[in-house]
Tab-separated table of C-alpha atoms in Angstrom:
chain	number	residue	atom	x	y	z
A	1	GLU	CA	-0.931	9.844	7.024
A	2	PRO	CA	0.306	7.747	4.085
A	3	GLU	CA	-1.513	4.485	3.505
A	4	VAL	CA	-1.524	1.431	1.305
A	5	THR	CA	-4.374	1.403	-1.183
A	6	GLN	CA	-5.864	-1.547	-3.054
A	7	THR	CA	-8.181	-1.824	-6.020
A	8	PRO	CA	-10.766	-3.065	-6.611
A	9	SER	CA	-12.374	-3.453	-3.202
A	10	HIS	CA	-14.419	-6.378	-4.513
A	11	GLN	CA	-13.822	-8.519	-7.582
A	12	VAL	CA	-16.178	-11.196	-8.827
A	13	THR	CA	-14.861	-13.555	-11.470
A	14	GLN	CA	-15.709	-16.865	-13.020
A	15	MET	CA	-13.642	-19.963	-12.425
A	16	GLY	CA	-10.792	-20.220	-14.919
A	17	GLN	CA	-10.552	-16.489	-15.532
A	18	GLU	CA	-7.475	-14.393	-14.900
A	19	VAL	CA	-7.594	-11.649	-12.286
A	20	ILE	CA	-5.181	-8.896	-11.390
A	21	LEU	CA	-5.324	-7.342	-7.970
A	22	ARG	CA	-3.683	-3.953	-7.635
A	23	CYS	CA	-1.919	-2.283	-4.755
A	24	VAL	CA	-0.224	1.059	-4.326
A	25	PRO	CA	2.256	0.739	-1.455
A	26	ILE	CA	3.436	3.666	0.640
A	27	SER	CA	5.773	5.679	-1.528
A	28	ASN	CA	9.108	5.290	0.268
A	29	HIS	CA	8.614	1.628	1.125
A	30	LEU	CA	10.840	-0.979	-0.470
A	31	TYR	CA	9.434	-4.316	0.782
A	32	PHE	CA	6.105	-5.552	-0.485
A	33	TYR	CA	3.897	-8.457	0.523
A	34	TRP	CA	0.691	-10.240	-0.363
A	35	TYR	CA	-1.393	-12.113	2.189
A	36	ARG	CA	-4.777	-13.714	1.899
A	37	GLN	CA	-7.534	-14.608	4.326
A	38	ILE	CA	-10.193	-17.137	3.467
A	39	LEU	CA	-13.450	-16.287	5.229
A	40	GLY	CA	-13.288	-17.300	8.875
A	41	GLN	CA	-9.672	-18.455	8.676
A	42	LYS	CA	-6.243	-17.087	9.509
A	43	VAL	CA	-4.350	-14.484	7.553
A	44	GLU	CA	-1.838	-16.405	5.400
A	45	PHE	CA	1.388	-15.186	3.848
A	46	LEU	CA	1.649	-15.560	0.081
A	47	VAL	CA	4.749	-13.754	-1.136
A	48	SER	CA	7.295	-11.090	-0.352
A	49	PHE	CA	8.986	-8.898	-2.960
A	50	TYR	CA	12.072	-6.759	-2.786
A	51	ASN	CA	14.370	-5.186	-5.329
A	52	ASN	CA	12.140	-6.327	-8.179
A	53	GLU	CA	12.212	-9.972	-7.323
A	54	ILE	CA	10.433	-12.461	-5.117
A	55	SER	CA	12.313	-12.901	-1.842
A	56	GLU	CA	10.087	-15.564	-0.334
A	57	LYS	CA	6.887	-17.382	-1.226
A	58	SER	CA	4.609	-19.839	0.504
A	59	GLU	CA	3.323	-23.178	-0.711
A	60	ILE	CA	0.078	-21.466	-1.638
A	61	PHE	CA	1.894	-19.284	-4.158
A	62	ASP	CA	2.098	-21.808	-6.972
A	63	ASP	CA	2.543	-21.325	-10.724
A	64	GLN	CA	-0.928	-19.838	-11.005
A	65	PHE	CA	0.216	-16.787	-9.044
A	66	SER	CA	2.609	-14.054	-10.083
A	67	VAL	CA	3.571	-10.632	-8.801
A	68	GLU	CA	4.884	-7.611	-10.567
A	69	ARG	CA	5.868	-4.038	-9.926
A	70	PRO	CA	5.154	-2.650	-13.376
A	71	ASP	CA	6.094	0.904	-12.522
A	72	GLY	CA	7.352	2.908	-9.577
A	73	SER	CA	4.086	2.879	-7.704
A	74	ASN	CA	1.948	-0.204	-8.366
A	75	PHE	CA	2.383	-3.738	-7.067
A	76	THR	CA	0.141	-6.379	-8.581
A	77	LEU	CA	-0.911	-9.939	-7.859
A	78	LYS	CA	-2.091	-11.981	-10.820
A	79	ILE	CA	-3.961	-15.246	-10.610
A	80	ARG	CA	-3.850	-16.881	-14.026
A	81	SER	CA	-6.741	-19.310	-13.841
A	82	THR	CA	-8.870	-18.782	-10.767
A	83	LYS	CA	-10.333	-21.641	-8.768
A	84	LEU	CA	-13.239	-21.618	-6.352
A	85	GLU	CA	-10.796	-21.982	-3.459
A	86	ASP	CA	-9.073	-18.740	-4.425
A	87	SER	CA	-12.070	-16.874	-3.015
A	88	ALA	CA	-10.656	-14.825	-0.153
A	89	MET	CA	-9.636	-11.371	1.033
A	90	TYR	CA	-6.265	-10.434	-0.414
A	91	PHE	CA	-4.171	-7.961	1.527
A	92	CYS	CA	-1.188	-6.071	0.242
A	93	ALA	CA	1.385	-4.783	2.713
A	94	SER	CA	4.552	-2.750	2.528
A	95	ARG	CA	7.289	-1.599	4.815
A	96	GLU	CA	10.187	0.750	4.740
A	97	MET	CA	13.833	-0.175	4.663
A	98	LYS	CA	14.521	0.308	8.366
A	99	GLY	CA	12.682	1.841	11.291
A	100	THR	CA	10.328	-0.381	13.232
A	101	TYR	CA	10.019	-2.942	10.401
A	102	GLU	CA	6.281	-2.840	10.822
A	103	GLN	CA	4.209	-3.803	7.847
A	104	TYR	CA	1.431	-1.491	6.747
A	105	PHE	CA	-1.565	-3.292	5.303
A	106	GLY	CA	-4.059	-2.140	2.735
A	107	PRO	CA	-7.832	-2.499	3.177
A	108	GLY	CA	-7.922	-5.645	1.059
A	109	THR	CA	-9.636	-6.879	-2.095
A	110	ARG	CA	-12.418	-9.371	-1.673
A	111	LEU	CA	-12.135	-11.901	-4.496
A	112	THR	CA	-15.163	-14.059	-5.190
A	113	VAL	CA	-14.766	-16.867	-7.693
A	114	THR	CA	-18.022	-18.351	-8.969
B	1	ASP	CA	9.676	-18.200	14.454
B	2	ALA	CA	8.465	-19.230	17.882
B	3	LYS	CA	4.929	-20.408	18.413
B	4	THR	CA	2.480	-18.308	20.417
B	5	THR	CA	-0.602	-19.213	22.441
B	6	GLN	CA	-3.452	-16.779	23.022
B	7	PRO	CA	-6.932	-17.204	24.509
B	8	PRO	CA	-9.522	-17.396	21.728
B	9	SER	CA	-11.733	-14.661	23.130
B	10	MET	CA	-11.999	-12.021	25.839
B	11	ASP	CA	-14.508	-9.420	26.946
B	12	CYS	CA	-13.882	-5.976	28.319
B	13	ALA	CA	-16.102	-3.159	29.516
B	14	GLU	CA	-15.755	0.155	27.736
B	15	GLY	CA	-13.384	2.481	29.582
B	16	ARG	CA	-11.649	-0.327	31.428
B	17	ALA	CA	-8.205	-1.691	30.700
B	18	ALA	CA	-8.026	-4.674	28.368
B	19	ASN	CA	-5.172	-7.031	29.196
B	20	LEU	CA	-4.455	-9.532	26.435
B	21	PRO	CA	-2.019	-12.323	27.333
B	22	CYS	CA	0.300	-14.234	25.038
B	23	ASN	CA	2.533	-17.186	25.793
B	24	HIS	CA	5.703	-17.676	23.772
B	25	SER	CA	7.744	-20.084	25.880
B	26	THR	CA	10.092	-21.101	23.031
B	27	ILE	CA	11.103	-17.565	22.115
B	28	SER	CA	14.781	-17.172	21.315
B	29	GLY	CA	17.150	-14.329	22.026
B	30	ASN	CA	16.862	-12.527	18.706
B	31	GLU	CA	13.082	-12.753	18.435
B	32	TYR	CA	10.799	-9.813	19.012
B	33	VAL	CA	7.191	-9.837	20.135
B	34	TYR	CA	4.872	-7.974	17.763
B	35	TRP	CA	1.200	-7.215	18.198
B	36	TYR	CA	-1.210	-6.532	15.375
B	37	ARG	CA	-4.967	-6.277	15.316
B	38	GLN	CA	-7.632	-6.784	12.692
B	39	ILE	CA	-10.883	-4.910	12.906
B	40	HIS	CA	-13.680	-6.750	11.130
B	41	SER	CA	-11.947	-8.049	7.983
B	42	GLN	CA	-9.947	-4.874	7.460
B	43	GLY	CA	-6.210	-5.167	6.890
B	44	PRO	CA	-4.188	-5.996	10.005
B	45	GLN	CA	-2.863	-2.980	11.866
B	46	TYR	CA	0.440	-2.787	13.698
B	47	ILE	CA	0.122	-1.918	17.378
B	48	ILE	CA	3.443	-2.301	19.139
B	49	HIS	CA	6.510	-4.505	19.441
B	50	GLY	CA	9.276	-5.200	21.935
B	51	LEU	CA	12.314	-7.300	22.675
B	52	LYS	CA	12.652	-7.460	26.437
B	53	ASN	CA	11.819	-4.052	27.878
B	54	ASN	CA	8.295	-2.864	28.423
B	55	GLU	CA	7.113	-0.577	25.660
B	56	THR	CA	4.407	2.064	25.415
B	57	ASN	CA	3.044	4.064	22.528
B	58	GLU	CA	-0.101	6.032	21.831
B	59	MET	CA	-2.112	2.866	21.226
B	60	ALA	CA	-1.031	0.435	23.910
B	61	SER	CA	1.532	-0.859	26.376
B	62	LEU	CA	3.457	-4.087	26.074
B	63	ILE	CA	4.662	-5.875	29.179
B	64	ILE	CA	7.173	-8.674	28.613
B	65	THR	CA	8.099	-10.965	31.491
B	66	GLU	CA	11.701	-11.095	32.588
B	67	ASP	CA	12.167	-14.605	31.170
B	68	ARG	CA	10.477	-13.411	27.932
B	69	LYS	CA	8.224	-16.459	27.866
B	70	SER	CA	5.048	-14.432	27.961
B	71	SER	CA	3.763	-10.944	27.384
B	72	THR	CA	0.638	-8.844	27.885
B	73	LEU	CA	-0.783	-6.210	25.619
B	74	ILE	CA	-2.599	-3.524	27.579
B	75	LEU	CA	-5.187	-1.193	26.093
B	76	PRO	CA	-5.511	1.223	29.009
B	77	HIS	CA	-8.992	2.576	28.295
B	78	ALA	CA	-10.748	0.288	25.852
B	79	THR	CA	-13.356	1.767	23.524
B	80	LEU	CA	-15.939	0.100	21.308
B	81	ARG	CA	-13.612	0.731	18.367
B	82	ASP	CA	-11.029	-1.551	19.974
B	83	THR	CA	-13.254	-4.549	19.285
B	84	ALA	CA	-11.043	-6.650	17.017
B	85	VAL	CA	-8.935	-9.793	16.717
B	86	TYR	CA	-5.536	-9.253	18.338
B	87	TYR	CA	-2.533	-11.207	17.114
B	88	CYS	CA	0.649	-11.841	19.059
B	89	ILE	CA	3.466	-12.703	16.661
B	90	VAL	CA	7.003	-13.668	17.525
B	91	ARG	CA	9.538	-13.181	14.801
B	92	VAL	CA	13.230	-12.767	14.238
B	93	ALA	CA	14.108	-9.118	13.912
B	94	PRO	CA	14.437	-8.262	10.205
B	95	GLN	CA	17.969	-7.035	10.705
B	96	PHE	CA	18.917	-10.625	11.525
B	97	SER	CA	16.767	-12.400	8.982
B	98	GLY	CA	17.588	-10.666	5.735
B	99	GLY	CA	14.885	-8.073	6.117
B	100	TYR	CA	12.036	-9.689	4.270
B	101	ASN	CA	10.427	-11.702	6.926
B	102	LYS	CA	6.817	-12.536	6.644
B	103	LEU	CA	4.262	-12.299	9.416
B	104	ILE	CA	2.818	-15.620	10.548
B	105	PHE	CA	-0.630	-15.070	11.986
B	106	GLY	CA	-2.292	-17.434	14.408
B	107	ALA	CA	-5.928	-17.406	15.370
B	108	GLY	CA	-5.468	-14.474	17.763
B	109	THR	CA	-7.735	-13.299	20.550
B	110	ARG	CA	-11.111	-11.916	19.655
B	111	LEU	CA	-11.651	-8.966	21.997
B	112	ALA	CA	-15.186	-7.732	22.455
B	113	VAL	CA	-15.548	-4.357	24.136
B	114	HIS	CA	-19.057	-3.780	25.419
B	115	PRO	CA	-20.811	-0.678	26.767
């Protein structure tokens, strides 16, 4: 069964450093999403992406965040200058054009900012 | 998207049916009820969704009341692997919202299945 994959599974970085989280969505999916979950809190929407542009973003997704689909398979989330409060699990999700509209989530990347 | 209310936690014995309730009294006509679950910090997993008719798939059944103000997710024979946080999410169907629409997660119900 096709699945969303994410790398790395765990990333440790120092405050102020740039990080890039990588996702490979399911191959025929056209809508892509990033969510995050701070430890012990709710899963929060960050951004949705379709047709090579951002379709919606939350208040969390400020100028320090960016997304990109650099080729036909990868979908990345970049945080330019990490802060301690960026420590969280980051989940990528994708869905197909039609069907049940369900979103398929990856296993997540745990980002720890020290 | 309409707000949902779920109990914070529930217990269930292994092999028994787990019935997880969700209230969504402000749901509107073009909003669907979706259920996802999250097993121990893994990515959320889609379970089932419905509009007004009861639905069943290989994972679960979804019972929606006639007035659509509440629903129940039923896991007919719960196993230890069903221990997870279950999220009830009400959202406008993508075909009416431009297709992108995000999932808004609440706190969910933490289901503990015990031997």
